[in-house]
Structure formats: structure tokens, C-alpha cells
């Protein structure tokens, strides 16, 4: 019998119950008991779904009120001093304090840093590591949840982040600290955890070690060896789980570790399967991650049955099946999508459906399919056939256009040195020109108007009128502030990807397709299902209207192709880069139309450029190559005198600075203020060729930045970058702020630019 299981299940609930309860608890609307009750209810429901689907275990340990990495930090007693209460008690509130930045006294304390979990859009709380740190079992939560599941009569497999990946995700807070030096202090706690689980009656523990799909140095490889050799005493079986990619050069290491089973990602890297089987000891099981845990497409069960039959005959009972990774990264249940048309819906599979797919596939491989399995197989074959040939997906015009792309399309007519002369003539900007990143405060009135328009309460004409009034207001405020290059303010946009997705062909939107992004925050990524094209202009009328309100130049505002790709669920029937190129071509038309409408500066935002980087360094160049080309395809239709801007934030850019330069944007505005111009280190050895606006104030903070502070930051930048190529701007869009914060902040920023002009005249 092929065992079926899952590495994890979404915890937020089909209606985001967890989000609502957690936020209510933070606000004080419900008490701790009520919050815990919601957690227990969701766990019970999700375990039941796993049982109902026919999985051989329910997975315990994947639940978290905030974050599963934080849960492990709590389990190990890795609580930074500033959050520890006097009595040493570590509880749920401690974890919320770590996540949200509060000391036990209630005073603000710097929250733990948050960053993306591998290449997902899920953010975890970075474990803080200190020299000589001690670890002890300080949380009972996991064991309580195990009892809960056993009490409900479920067969239990526990999921636990492995010790090496926990350290890998951590950050050394003491200079020179080697994270691995803490391993010996952690392992006894892991041993104790495994012992406790075993004494509760748990047979299998899944130890997640996705670090094994990344490039590991020799000392990390050795640490894997020695850690798993030490973690032997507890009488519990260990399944080492790897996902988000192939094992690559870590294959021998992973296959050789002394555990009882291995899980591999056979979606991202199907080729590794035979090699893993060749090397697997006969006493180990192999869990094959065959159903895509990172995307929302219905699985090709017939093809999988075929491609896995060899593994089945070679492994027999030692073959297990699962999704490639935890289902945390996909929405809960496609059945709830009442508004999606039936055909599109039949192509999709969310977490709930993926459980069924795993179970059916296991039955098919065993030759013990039920009537239900047969009909699922049938439905999958039909849906995939329809999808492969659907005219909704495949557009001849798009294919033709893609074929016709040539190198020159990704090349501006002249190099920057010449373009800049033309642009200065047209734009006539002062030294240290000031601008903003695009969005202005999204007031309640704006949100209400947009919502009312969506629900039909507000008609098209009234809605457009409201938005135009907002734009006119934003323009006049900018004029009063004395800014140089203006923006329209993005009042009409709910979200920088959704806005464009809704206007492009080839995109679909769900009603409930929420995925946890961090803590109680969820996102609802669009689904790119078909060839992308742009039926009509998307932003032109807003920008045109905005330009008509002022004599100053108005900057058009677009979201770039890589960011649109990165923040969507994308097609699995063509390469990511192909989809990205299609988006790029659609944006290219928008650039051309904006230009024709008299817009002389156009910004193409690419905040997600860096997060698209593959997990393996060897694949970086090819990704960066197509990502840069896609951006350039969008931008290069512009005439020399049209100034192309781009904007980036949310990440460190120093190691991809050459690719950022290769975008060949005339101006880049970039986040730096939080790291005190750390970015500038990159310009020590690298001569950035074009213009740059290193963000001079942190828009994430409500504080009003001081003039002298901003002057000093730009002076620092001027040591590395010629003054006539520097811009003065905030480090991101202002939509989350209030006008009462934005106006004084921008007034100071303009003042700082005036001071800089005096100094450098
Ligand atoms: N133009 C966008 C804005 O100002 C950019 C947002 C972003 O960088 N994430 O809101
Ligand atoms: Zn930004």
C-alpha cells in the first residue's frame, strides 16, 4: 500500500477565521480562551479534512497562530531577552510580542526581523542567535496539539522544522558568531522533543530540512551529518523532508543521512527521483512530493500514474506520496469559488483538492482504485485535455508577437548619455530633483468609493469623477509642496498587481483564494491562466487627466512584468519567462500609449525583481538575464526624451547591482533609508551609470524626517554618485500613511533638496 500524507495544511481557515480571531484578540475584542478555541476548532477541522480525504495520517505541528518558525523558536526557548518576562514564562503572548514588537511591560521593543521563507511569499520571523545562547524546552504547545489529535482518534505524524534549517534561517546577532556553533546546544532539546513525542505514541516525525535544496558549504554539510548521527536516541521514526527544489549536489548527503525516510520534491525536480531511488538504503521509505504544493493547477493524474509506476515497482511498500511541500502556500478550497466559471474552476486544485489528488494517485499506483478515484482520474483527463487546447488560453496573436521579438526591441534607441540630454531639455528639472514613488494616502473615502464601485453601488461616471477629484487634489498638494516630478497618486488602485491583472486578458481572480503572507496578513494572488494581452489602455486616462492639472511634468506609473509574475500564480504549461515576456509586451503597449498621450516620464515598478532569484546561485544568471530582458522589453519602446524610472524596495540589492544597472532605466528610486544608505557600499566598486534616488526617508515609520538628516544622507550618496545624477525621494509609496504625516515629511524633503541645491550650485 502506498501511504498518502501531507507535509502541512493551510491554517488560516477557508474564511480566514484565524486572521479574524487573532486580530480580534490583539484589539482586545476576544480573550485568550476564545482565541485558543478558534485555533483548536481550525485544527480539528483540518485534521478531519485530511482524514476524510483518506490520508494515512493527519499532520500535527503545522499550526501556528503567527508563524511556524517562531513556534520552533518558542519550543527551543530561543526568546530574545527584550521579550522575556520576569518569571521566564514563555506563552502565546510572548510570541506575539516577538512578532509585533512589544516588551512584557507593554512598551515598544524592536520586533524580530521578518523575511521570506525560501522562495515563497510566506514570511517567517528570523530566529535571533547569540553567542553562548542556551536552549531548553519551553513550550508545551506541540505536545498539547499531539494529544488533541490523538484524543480525536487520528493517526498522527508530527511536522517539525529540523535543527539545521532552523539555524540556517536564523541570524547571528553577535559579530563573528558562527551559527553552527550553537548546534550542540540545540540537539539535546530536539532529542527531548522526539522522546516526548514518542512517549505520546507518535511513530513518525517529519523533520523539515529545506536548507538541503540550497547551496551548502562544507561545514553545513558536515553539520547535517553529525546532527543526524547524534539525533538517534529517541525511539521514533524520522522522515527527512526536503522541498522547493532538487537536492542537486546535496543528494548523496541527504540520501545517506541516518533517518528512516526521505521526502523529495518531484515537482520542481522530477529528474532526481530515479537517482534518489538508486542510492536509497533498502530500509528507508521514500516520500515522493508529486502534487504541486506551490501552485493551483489540477494535477495530471494519468501522467503521474505513468511516471511513478517505475518508482512504485522498485520501492513497493516503501513508496509514500504527498504534495511537494506543505500546502500552506496555496488557498484552501476551490469549491467555495462560486463566481469562477466552471471551466476555469475545473483546471484548478487548492489544498483540499490536492489531498484528494494524493490519495487517488496512491490508489491508482496500487491498483486499488475506487469508483470515486476512477471518476477523479476521468475528470482530470478531461479538464487537462480541455485546458491544453482551450482558445481562452492560446491566442494566436500573442504567439505571433512573441515570435517576432528581436534584440532591438529590448534596446532604447540611444544610450543613457545621449538620452539624458534629450530628457533634460524636455523635463527641465533642477539639480537634486524631487519626486515620490507613486501612491498617496489611501483615505477611507478612496477605499469606500472603490468598494462601492465594485459592488455596483457607485456607477462608472460617479466613480471616475471621484477618482479625478482625488487626483486633482493630490496634484495640487504636490504643487503646493514644490515637488518637481509629480505623480497622480494611484487612488484608483487597490493593489499594484491586481489593478493591472484585472485589466489584462489571461488573468483570473478568486474570491477566497487567500494565502498567508505573514502573521495575520493574507494575500490573494491573481491566477495567470492564459496568454496575456492588453485589450485597452490601462492607466492612460488617469495620467492624462493628472498631467492636464499642472504645468509640471507628470510621471506615469506601471507595475513591471517581473513583479506581476512574481506576485501571481502562474501557468505551469509554459516557462515562467515566457509568461513574463507576454506581460512585458502588454506593458510595452501601455508605455507607448502613455508617451503618445504626452507623458514624459514613466515609472515601471519592480520591487519583486530580487525575490524571483532561484534558490541555487548557479541559476541566478539565467533568471536575471530574462528578468532584465523583460523589463527592457516593456521600457524600450520609449523615445529617448521619455524618462524611464523604476523603483525597488523590500530587499537588499547589493549583490544584483549589475543587473539593476542592466535594466537601463534612466532613473531608479530605491529603498535605503532603513539601512542608513548601506546600499551605497555597492557603489564602492560598481559605477552605477544612470540616475538614482536613494530613498531619504522611511515611509514605514510615522515619524517626520528632519531636513538635516535627509541632507546628510544625500551628501553621503554624493560621495559615490555624481550630484547631477542624484534624486531626492522617499523610499517607497505613501499609500499606507496619512496626509497629516505625508505633507510635513515631503515639505521637509523639498527643503532638504533646496539646501542641497544651494550647497552644490
Ligand atoms: N508605485 C507603487 C506605490 O507607490 C510602488 C509600491 C512598491 O514599491 N511596492 O505604491
Ligand atoms: Zn517600494
XYZ file of C-alpha atoms in Angstrom, residues 9-692:
684
model
C -2.143 22.197 5.558
C -3.188 25.872 5.394
C -4.068 27.017 8.896
C -5.858 30.285 8.187
C -9.198 28.590 7.526
C -11.407 28.764 4.455
C -12.815 32.088 5.653
C -9.631 33.439 7.200
C -11.026 32.594 10.634
C -7.548 32.575 12.126
C -6.786 36.064 10.864
C -10.031 37.412 12.223
C -9.647 35.784 15.623
C -6.011 36.806 16.042
C -6.697 40.404 15.137
C -9.706 40.461 17.434
C -7.503 39.177 20.235
C -4.885 41.854 19.597
C -7.580 44.511 19.712
C -8.892 43.101 22.966
C -12.249 42.136 21.477
C -11.890 38.474 22.426
C -9.912 36.828 25.196
C -7.182 34.272 25.068
C -9.559 31.400 25.658
C -11.695 32.357 22.699
C -8.613 32.671 20.514
C -7.356 29.262 21.608
C -10.802 27.834 20.920
C -10.687 29.110 17.336
C -7.245 27.555 16.929
C -8.467 24.213 18.245
C -11.526 24.329 16.027
C -9.444 25.007 12.928
C -7.008 22.226 13.760
C -9.845 19.802 14.324
C -11.456 20.795 11.053
C -8.225 20.497 9.074
C -7.343 17.125 10.555
C -10.806 15.937 9.744
C -10.348 17.097 6.127
C -7.177 15.063 5.944
C -8.923 12.003 7.333
C -11.959 12.445 5.129
C -9.718 12.671 2.106
C -8.262 9.323 3.103
C -4.737 10.300 4.152
C -2.985 7.766 6.324
C -2.070 10.354 8.940
C -3.055 13.779 9.992
C -0.152 16.169 10.263
C 0.290 17.865 13.627
C 2.707 20.728 14.224
C 1.904 22.751 11.125
C -0.470 25.003 13.044
C 0.707 28.385 14.299
C -1.079 31.488 15.475
C 1.640 33.569 13.858
C 4.438 31.570 12.256
C 5.744 28.032 12.368
C 9.400 29.088 12.562
C 8.566 31.273 15.544
C 6.851 28.257 17.104
C 10.085 26.302 16.929
C 11.985 29.217 18.438
C 9.481 29.112 21.307
C 9.878 25.367 21.602
C 13.647 25.772 21.940
C 13.401 28.668 24.356
C 15.060 30.988 21.865
C 13.351 34.121 23.157
C 15.456 37.299 22.975
C 15.899 38.952 26.386
C 13.861 42.013 25.488
C 10.726 39.873 25.256
C 11.250 37.546 28.194
C 9.040 38.206 31.182
C 10.479 38.117 34.680
C 9.076 34.714 35.562
C 10.601 33.176 32.431
C 7.210 32.028 31.273
C 7.001 31.636 27.530
C 3.495 31.704 26.201
C 1.406 32.791 23.263
C 1.674 36.442 24.248
C 5.451 36.150 24.281
C 5.352 35.021 20.674
C 3.024 37.874 19.712
C 5.385 40.316 21.409
C 8.293 38.950 19.392
C 6.313 39.247 16.196
C 4.833 42.656 16.821
C 7.466 44.406 18.877
C 6.376 44.815 22.490
C 8.234 44.233 25.712
C 6.423 42.381 28.543
C 5.825 45.799 30.133
C 3.825 46.778 27.064
C 6.491 49.230 25.927
C 7.710 49.079 22.359
C 10.652 46.749 21.742
C 12.143 46.102 18.317
C 10.162 43.283 16.728
C 12.026 40.265 15.436
C 13.044 40.646 11.843
C 10.800 39.057 9.274
C 11.836 37.689 5.909
C 10.716 35.420 3.116
C 10.713 31.680 3.665
C 12.993 30.412 0.895
C 11.494 31.461 -2.435
C 7.916 31.700 -1.190
C 5.841 34.737 -0.386
C 5.457 33.456 3.173
C 7.393 35.485 5.737
C 8.849 33.950 8.879
C 10.296 35.529 11.978
C 14.044 35.286 11.888
C 15.471 33.417 14.906
C 17.967 35.627 16.753
C 21.159 33.793 17.557
C 23.617 34.889 20.252
C 26.999 33.563 21.321
C 26.710 31.131 24.204
C 22.927 31.039 23.941
C 21.316 28.244 25.905
C 18.291 26.296 24.802
C 15.650 24.432 26.719
C 12.262 23.027 26.039
C 9.972 25.905 27.000
C 6.713 25.286 25.232
C 4.116 22.577 25.671
C 2.082 23.631 22.669
C 3.244 20.967 20.244
C 2.664 18.166 22.739
C -0.767 19.508 23.604
C -1.710 19.534 19.935
C -0.495 15.963 19.560
C -2.728 14.912 22.480
C -5.574 16.815 20.926
C -5.235 14.914 17.632
C -4.753 11.554 19.306
C -7.726 12.306 21.519
C -9.801 12.889 18.398
C -8.844 9.422 17.244
C -6.464 10.411 14.464
C -3.282 8.613 13.486
C -0.635 11.289 13.956
C 2.507 12.264 12.124
C 4.299 15.284 13.560
C 5.862 18.005 11.439
C 8.797 19.821 12.956
C 11.325 22.182 11.418
C 14.713 20.445 11.553
C 17.590 21.816 13.647
C 19.821 22.698 10.714
C 17.193 24.608 8.771
C 16.137 26.438 11.939
C 19.735 27.599 12.334
C 20.003 28.303 8.612
C 17.018 30.618 8.835
C 18.446 32.313 11.900
C 20.645 35.376 12.014
C 23.776 35.731 14.124
C 23.271 38.781 16.326
C 26.785 38.765 17.730
C 29.512 39.691 15.330
C 31.593 36.774 14.167
C 29.216 34.202 15.603
C 29.127 31.017 13.560
C 25.537 29.823 13.692
C 26.676 26.223 13.641
C 28.477 26.704 16.927
C 25.025 26.573 18.547
C 24.115 23.210 17.084
C 25.423 21.167 20.002
C 23.305 23.175 22.384
C 20.182 22.637 20.313
C 20.393 18.929 19.638
C 19.644 17.794 23.207
C 16.407 19.790 23.064
C 15.483 18.135 19.776
C 16.233 14.776 21.376
C 13.990 15.636 24.262
C 11.214 16.703 21.876
C 11.476 13.470 19.909
C 11.454 11.489 23.155
C 8.377 13.248 24.406
C 6.581 12.691 21.092
C 7.467 9.042 21.142
C 6.152 8.647 24.652
C 2.900 10.235 23.486
C 2.591 7.417 20.976
C 3.838 9.210 17.857
C 5.510 6.855 15.350
C 6.733 9.250 12.680
C 8.177 12.722 12.908
C 8.723 14.714 9.764
C 11.837 16.844 10.130
C 11.720 19.646 7.568
C 15.131 20.452 6.160
C 14.538 22.512 3.026
C 18.005 24.022 3.511
C 19.120 20.880 1.684
C 17.915 22.297 -1.628
C 20.232 25.284 -1.331
C 23.963 25.666 -1.870
C 25.618 24.431 1.319
C 29.220 24.977 2.283
C 31.285 22.075 3.537
C 30.771 22.911 7.209
C 26.987 22.902 6.804
C 27.134 19.571 5.029
C 29.217 18.169 7.844
C 26.830 19.604 10.390
C 23.965 17.724 8.726
C 25.966 14.517 9.047
C 26.881 14.986 12.638
C 23.484 16.300 13.763
C 21.515 13.424 12.302
C 24.032 10.949 13.624
C 23.516 12.365 17.081
C 19.715 12.517 16.847
C 19.388 8.770 17.203
C 18.299 8.037 20.709
C 14.555 8.670 20.620
C 12.531 5.618 19.585
C 10.642 7.464 16.890
C 10.932 7.234 13.122
C 12.277 10.253 11.302
C 11.238 11.386 7.848
C 13.673 13.943 6.491
C 11.704 16.306 4.267
C 13.210 18.444 1.523
C 11.263 20.709 -0.795
C 11.246 23.815 -3.004
C 13.706 22.193 -5.368
C 16.035 19.342 -6.138
C 18.776 18.100 -3.850
C 21.403 18.660 -6.536
C 24.870 18.263 -5.102
C 23.368 17.530 -1.672
C 21.747 14.359 -2.978
C 24.312 11.906 -1.634
C 24.350 13.725 1.689
C 20.568 13.708 2.072
C 20.119 10.146 0.924
C 22.874 8.958 3.246
C 21.667 10.569 6.474
C 20.697 8.043 9.145
C 16.939 8.578 9.144
C 14.044 6.278 8.336
C 12.715 8.039 5.304
C 13.280 10.879 2.879
C 10.851 13.230 1.161
C 11.827 14.843 -2.116
C 10.241 17.465 -4.310
C 9.414 15.678 -7.544
C 7.502 18.651 -8.963
C 10.352 21.124 -9.093
C 12.859 18.364 -9.870
C 11.338 15.146 -11.214
C 14.684 14.013 -12.621
C 16.119 13.420 -9.195
C 13.652 10.613 -8.480
C 15.465 7.696 -10.181
C 18.798 8.878 -8.824
C 17.450 9.041 -5.296
C 15.956 5.565 -5.610
C 19.276 4.226 -6.931
C 21.009 5.481 -3.811
C 18.395 4.806 -1.157
C 19.096 2.183 1.501
C 16.602 -0.673 1.423
C 15.397 0.129 4.946
C 14.252 3.661 4.092
C 10.946 4.863 2.756
C 10.769 7.481 0.039
C 8.040 10.058 0.158
C 7.588 11.491 -3.305
C 6.240 15.025 -3.477
C 4.275 14.553 -6.676
C 1.452 17.085 -6.349
C 2.447 20.726 -6.706
C 2.254 22.401 -3.302
C 3.244 25.766 -4.732
C 0.718 26.224 -7.489
C -3.011 25.891 -8.027
C -3.326 23.698 -11.109
C -5.150 20.425 -11.207
C -2.662 17.560 -11.348
C -2.283 15.394 -14.406
C -3.126 12.173 -12.579
C -2.821 9.993 -15.661
C 0.663 11.285 -16.442
C 1.714 10.916 -12.807
C 0.402 7.381 -12.626
C 2.550 6.657 -15.610
C 5.703 8.407 -14.490
C 5.554 6.956 -10.977
C 4.887 3.360 -11.923
C 8.592 2.629 -12.106
C 9.170 4.086 -8.634
C 6.247 2.003 -7.392
C 7.622 -1.220 -8.766
C 11.078 -0.506 -7.412
C 10.002 0.667 -3.957
C 6.814 -1.285 -3.316
C 5.573 -0.566 0.192
C 8.391 1.892 0.735
C 6.800 4.440 -1.574
C 4.787 7.228 0.028
C 3.013 10.062 -1.732
C 2.495 13.679 -0.735
C 2.283 17.177 -2.140
C 5.730 18.569 -2.939
C 5.722 20.789 0.162
C 3.321 21.995 2.821
C 0.027 23.201 1.370
C 0.464 26.403 3.358
C 1.348 28.119 0.093
C -1.943 27.514 -1.731
C -5.523 28.603 -0.953
C -7.842 26.295 0.971
C -10.713 25.129 -1.203
C -11.617 25.829 -4.807
C -15.180 24.580 -4.242
C -16.026 27.830 -2.461
C -15.312 29.842 -5.621
C -18.873 30.376 -6.738
C -18.007 33.176 -9.142
C -15.325 31.405 -11.146
C -16.703 29.898 -14.308
C -16.971 26.123 -14.310
C -14.378 25.538 -16.976
C -11.627 27.550 -15.324
C -12.541 26.058 -11.971
C -12.134 22.568 -13.397
C -8.499 23.360 -14.134
C -7.738 24.304 -10.541
C -6.900 22.477 -7.363
C -6.441 24.103 -3.967
C -5.295 22.453 -0.721
C -8.481 20.488 -0.132
C -8.428 19.121 -3.699
C -4.720 18.342 -3.534
C -5.348 15.965 -0.654
C -7.776 14.087 -2.879
C -5.241 14.012 -5.663
C -2.583 12.481 -3.415
C -4.995 9.815 -2.223
C -6.313 8.947 -5.661
C -2.826 8.755 -7.079
C -1.779 6.368 -4.324
C -4.775 4.160 -5.077
C -4.022 4.217 -8.790
C -0.436 3.180 -8.214
C -1.592 0.325 -6.007
C -4.250 -0.729 -8.497
C -6.919 -0.408 -5.830
C -8.870 2.495 -7.230
C -12.438 3.052 -6.153
C -15.254 4.338 -8.300
C -14.524 7.773 -6.899
C -10.873 7.514 -7.904
C -11.883 6.479 -11.409
C -14.130 9.454 -11.775
C -11.453 11.776 -10.427
C -8.975 10.397 -12.930
C -11.524 10.838 -15.648
C -12.295 14.384 -14.651
C -8.587 15.201 -14.533
C -8.009 13.811 -18.002
C -10.935 15.783 -19.406
C -10.002 19.012 -17.668
C -6.383 18.806 -18.745
C -7.325 17.996 -22.328
C -9.642 20.945 -22.436
C -7.024 23.179 -20.876
C -4.349 22.126 -23.343
C -6.397 23.162 -26.344
C -8.571 25.923 -24.946
C -8.938 29.045 -27.050
C -9.155 31.005 -23.791
C -5.530 30.127 -23.146
C -3.858 30.049 -26.508
C -4.024 33.257 -28.510
C -2.565 33.226 -31.991
C -1.878 36.948 -31.926
C 0.191 36.607 -28.756
C 2.178 33.679 -30.128
C 2.897 35.578 -33.347
C 4.001 38.627 -31.460
C 6.254 36.601 -29.179
C 7.918 35.047 -32.214
C 8.569 38.424 -33.744
C 10.501 39.811 -30.733
C 14.041 40.762 -31.701
C 17.025 42.045 -29.730
C 16.414 45.599 -30.819
C 13.044 45.552 -29.050
C 14.847 45.422 -25.722
C 17.126 48.324 -26.568
C 16.396 52.037 -26.214
C 17.219 53.995 -29.392
C 20.268 55.653 -27.784
C 22.425 55.062 -24.695
C 21.740 56.920 -21.449
C 24.450 59.509 -22.082
C 22.517 60.733 -25.082
C 19.046 60.172 -23.704
C 19.789 62.316 -20.705
C 20.384 65.376 -22.861
C 17.043 64.974 -24.591
C 15.285 64.365 -21.271
C 16.800 67.416 -19.603
C 15.566 69.552 -22.446
C 12.029 68.230 -22.144
C 11.695 67.939 -18.381
C 13.739 70.957 -17.334
C 14.296 69.736 -13.772
C 16.569 71.358 -11.182
C 19.598 69.718 -9.596
C 18.512 67.133 -6.974
C 15.020 66.843 -8.431
C 12.322 65.759 -6.017
C 9.692 63.121 -6.712
C 7.639 60.459 -4.904
C 7.216 56.750 -5.586
C 3.657 56.800 -6.862
C 0.940 56.261 -4.296
C -0.514 58.854 -1.958
C -2.604 58.184 1.167
C -5.423 55.766 0.515
C -8.015 57.532 2.590
C -11.225 55.932 3.791
C -13.161 57.875 1.167
C -10.992 56.421 -1.574
C -11.390 52.879 -0.309
C -15.131 53.267 0.116
C -15.519 54.688 -3.376
C -13.590 51.806 -4.878
C -15.576 49.252 -2.894
C -18.896 50.855 -3.816
C -17.873 50.866 -7.452
C -17.036 47.163 -7.303
C -20.323 46.235 -5.713
C -22.244 48.419 -8.111
C -23.371 50.946 -5.506
C -21.441 53.624 -7.340
C -21.832 53.980 -11.108
C -18.954 54.291 -13.554
C -19.384 58.024 -14.143
C -19.607 58.889 -10.452
C -16.674 56.693 -9.654
C -14.477 58.251 -12.332
C -15.482 61.670 -11.079
C -14.466 60.793 -7.524
C -11.124 59.441 -8.640
C -10.462 62.506 -10.756
C -11.192 64.699 -7.768
C -8.681 62.699 -5.721
C -6.085 63.016 -8.452
C -6.647 66.753 -8.766
C -6.276 67.085 -5.004
C -3.037 65.090 -4.967
C -1.644 67.188 -7.806
C -2.428 70.473 -6.148
C -0.906 69.319 -2.874
C 2.278 68.365 -4.721
C 2.376 71.730 -6.431
C 1.984 73.498 -3.113
C 4.764 71.410 -1.637
C 7.017 72.370 -4.531
C 7.803 68.871 -5.776
C 9.401 68.685 -9.214
C 8.220 65.491 -10.904
C 4.645 64.765 -9.919
C 2.556 61.594 -9.708
C -1.189 61.065 -9.927
C -1.335 59.201 -6.620
C -2.761 55.789 -7.606
C -6.137 56.384 -5.934
C -7.779 54.034 -8.456
C -5.559 51.095 -7.468
C -6.376 48.605 -4.763
C -3.185 46.684 -5.292
C -0.327 47.231 -7.697
C -0.648 43.782 -9.305
C -4.389 43.208 -9.044
C -5.123 46.525 -10.757
C -3.248 45.503 -13.891
C -4.341 41.864 -13.738
C -7.977 42.926 -13.831
C -7.388 44.904 -16.996
C -5.263 42.326 -18.796
C -6.521 39.257 -20.595
C -5.267 35.893 -19.366
C -5.758 36.701 -15.656
C -8.393 35.341 -13.277
C -9.273 36.358 -9.736
C -10.663 34.294 -6.911
C -12.990 35.394 -4.140
C -11.465 33.390 -1.331
C -8.096 32.340 -2.670
C -6.220 33.685 0.345
C -2.730 32.582 1.215
C -0.923 33.534 4.403
C 1.788 36.082 3.794
C 2.828 36.760 7.379
C 1.140 36.643 10.759
C -2.475 37.552 10.227
C -1.776 39.035 6.788
C -3.069 37.134 3.779
C -2.774 37.852 0.066
C -4.980 36.781 -2.803
C -2.671 36.330 -5.783
C -4.186 36.562 -9.257
C -4.054 33.476 -11.451
C -2.393 33.866 -14.832
C -4.100 31.123 -16.791
C -3.712 32.154 -20.421
C -1.749 34.138 -22.951
C -1.553 37.690 -21.710
C -2.667 40.631 -23.788
C -3.914 44.144 -23.223
C -7.300 44.819 -24.773
C -7.281 48.555 -23.986
C -5.058 51.132 -22.276
C -4.992 50.706 -18.503
C -3.631 53.888 -16.995
C -3.588 56.455 -19.766
C -6.786 58.320 -18.944
C -5.735 58.841 -15.312
C -2.243 60.032 -16.189
C -3.546 62.251 -18.946
C -6.028 63.849 -16.600
C -3.340 64.340 -13.954
C -0.994 65.968 -16.482
C -3.752 68.329 -17.543
C -3.937 69.694 -13.971
C -0.379 71.013 -13.919
C 2.464 72.549 -15.879
C 4.945 70.377 -14.058
C 5.843 67.010 -15.604
C 3.677 64.061 -14.552
C 5.166 60.598 -14.084
C 3.134 57.647 -15.422
C 3.029 54.638 -13.133
C 3.126 50.941 -14.090
C 3.892 47.679 -12.307
C 6.698 45.813 -14.033
C 6.442 42.398 -15.695
C 8.627 40.550 -13.178
C 6.656 41.843 -10.211
C 3.342 40.951 -11.828
C 4.684 37.455 -12.487
C 6.188 37.051 -9.046
C 3.038 38.003 -7.157
C 0.684 35.785 -9.173
C 0.053 32.077 -9.505
C 1.483 31.387 -12.932
C 0.921 28.867 -15.691
C 2.630 25.526 -15.354
C 2.270 24.740 -19.052
C 4.933 27.162 -20.196
C 8.138 28.628 -18.803
C 7.895 31.474 -16.296
C 9.990 33.575 -18.608
C 7.532 33.085 -21.445
C 4.658 34.317 -19.315
C 6.811 37.203 -18.162
C 7.563 38.212 -21.740
C 3.871 38.253 -22.560
C 3.221 40.584 -19.649
C 6.177 42.687 -20.761
C 4.700 43.113 -24.225
C 1.361 44.205 -22.794
C 3.145 46.797 -20.652
C 5.177 47.897 -23.650
C 1.956 48.953 -25.355
C 0.978 50.903 -22.266
C 4.318 52.721 -22.263
C 3.818 53.639 -25.908
C 0.311 54.908 -25.256
C 1.355 56.945 -22.224
C 4.090 58.538 -24.258
C 1.706 59.310 -27.098
C -0.612 60.945 -24.577
C 2.136 63.388 -23.634
C 3.530 61.732 -20.515
C 7.258 62.431 -20.468
C 8.329 60.239 -17.533
C 7.117 56.683 -16.889
C 7.939 54.566 -13.865
C 7.877 50.770 -14.129
C 7.990 49.350 -10.598
C 9.953 46.168 -9.996
C 10.025 45.683 -6.201
C 9.929 41.897 -6.654
C 12.880 41.601 -9.007
C 15.161 40.228 -6.344
C 12.726 37.810 -4.763
C 12.452 35.929 -8.039
C 16.046 34.763 -7.662
C 16.312 30.966 -7.781
C 17.438 29.157 -4.633
C 20.623 27.979 -6.322
C 23.229 30.554 -7.281
C 24.077 28.653 -10.467
C 20.622 29.542 -11.779
C 20.862 33.247 -10.935
C 22.443 34.413 -14.212
C 19.807 32.853 -16.417
C 16.964 34.237 -14.278
C 18.483 37.690 -14.126
C 19.052 37.603 -17.836
C 15.423 37.005 -18.786
C 14.057 39.187 -15.988
C 16.165 42.120 -17.147
C 15.196 41.497 -20.762
C 11.512 41.502 -19.845
C 11.830 44.845 -18.090
C 13.695 46.248 -21.055
C 11.069 44.922 -23.458
C 8.475 46.942 -21.572
C 10.565 50.090 -21.411
C 12.482 50.211 -24.647
C 9.629 51.316 -26.833
C 10.089 54.755 -25.254
C 11.727 57.537 -27.213
C 14.991 58.970 -25.956
C 13.302 62.015 -24.474
C 10.916 59.927 -22.377
C 12.455 59.314 -18.985
C 12.023 55.737 -17.759
C 12.040 55.276 -13.996
C 11.985 52.114 -11.970
C 11.540 51.532 -8.259
C 12.703 48.767 -5.947
C 12.259 48.038 -2.291
C 11.853 45.246 0.285
C 15.253 43.710 -0.189
C 18.968 44.077 -0.415
C 20.259 44.881 -3.826
C 23.989 44.955 -3.444
C 24.594 41.523 -4.912
C 22.485 42.121 -8.013
C 23.510 45.704 -8.647
C 24.956 44.858 -12.063
C 21.585 43.501 -13.197
C 19.835 46.548 -11.792
C 22.111 48.684 -13.897
C 21.401 46.429 -16.876
C 17.711 47.395 -16.662
C 18.980 50.640 -18.177
C 16.254 52.696 -16.537
C 17.107 56.374 -16.707
C 16.301 56.745 -13.011
C 15.948 54.231 -10.221
C 14.387 55.115 -6.901
C 15.368 52.599 -4.324
C 14.826 51.798 -0.658
C 17.852 52.549 1.500
C 16.813 54.745 4.368
C 16.287 51.951 6.893
C 19.763 50.607 6.339
C 21.315 54.077 6.547
C 22.495 54.014 2.937
C 24.065 50.577 3.241
C 23.185 50.297 -0.423
C 25.941 52.739 -1.197
C 28.526 50.118 -0.362
C 27.652 48.578 -3.681
C 28.809 51.720 -5.431
C 32.276 51.442 -3.971
C 33.336 49.087 -6.728
C 30.455 49.466 -9.102
C 29.917 52.655 -11.075
C 26.158 52.955 -11.370
C 25.791 54.522 -14.800
C 22.419 56.281 -14.691
C 20.433 58.414 -12.235
C 19.438 57.227 -8.812
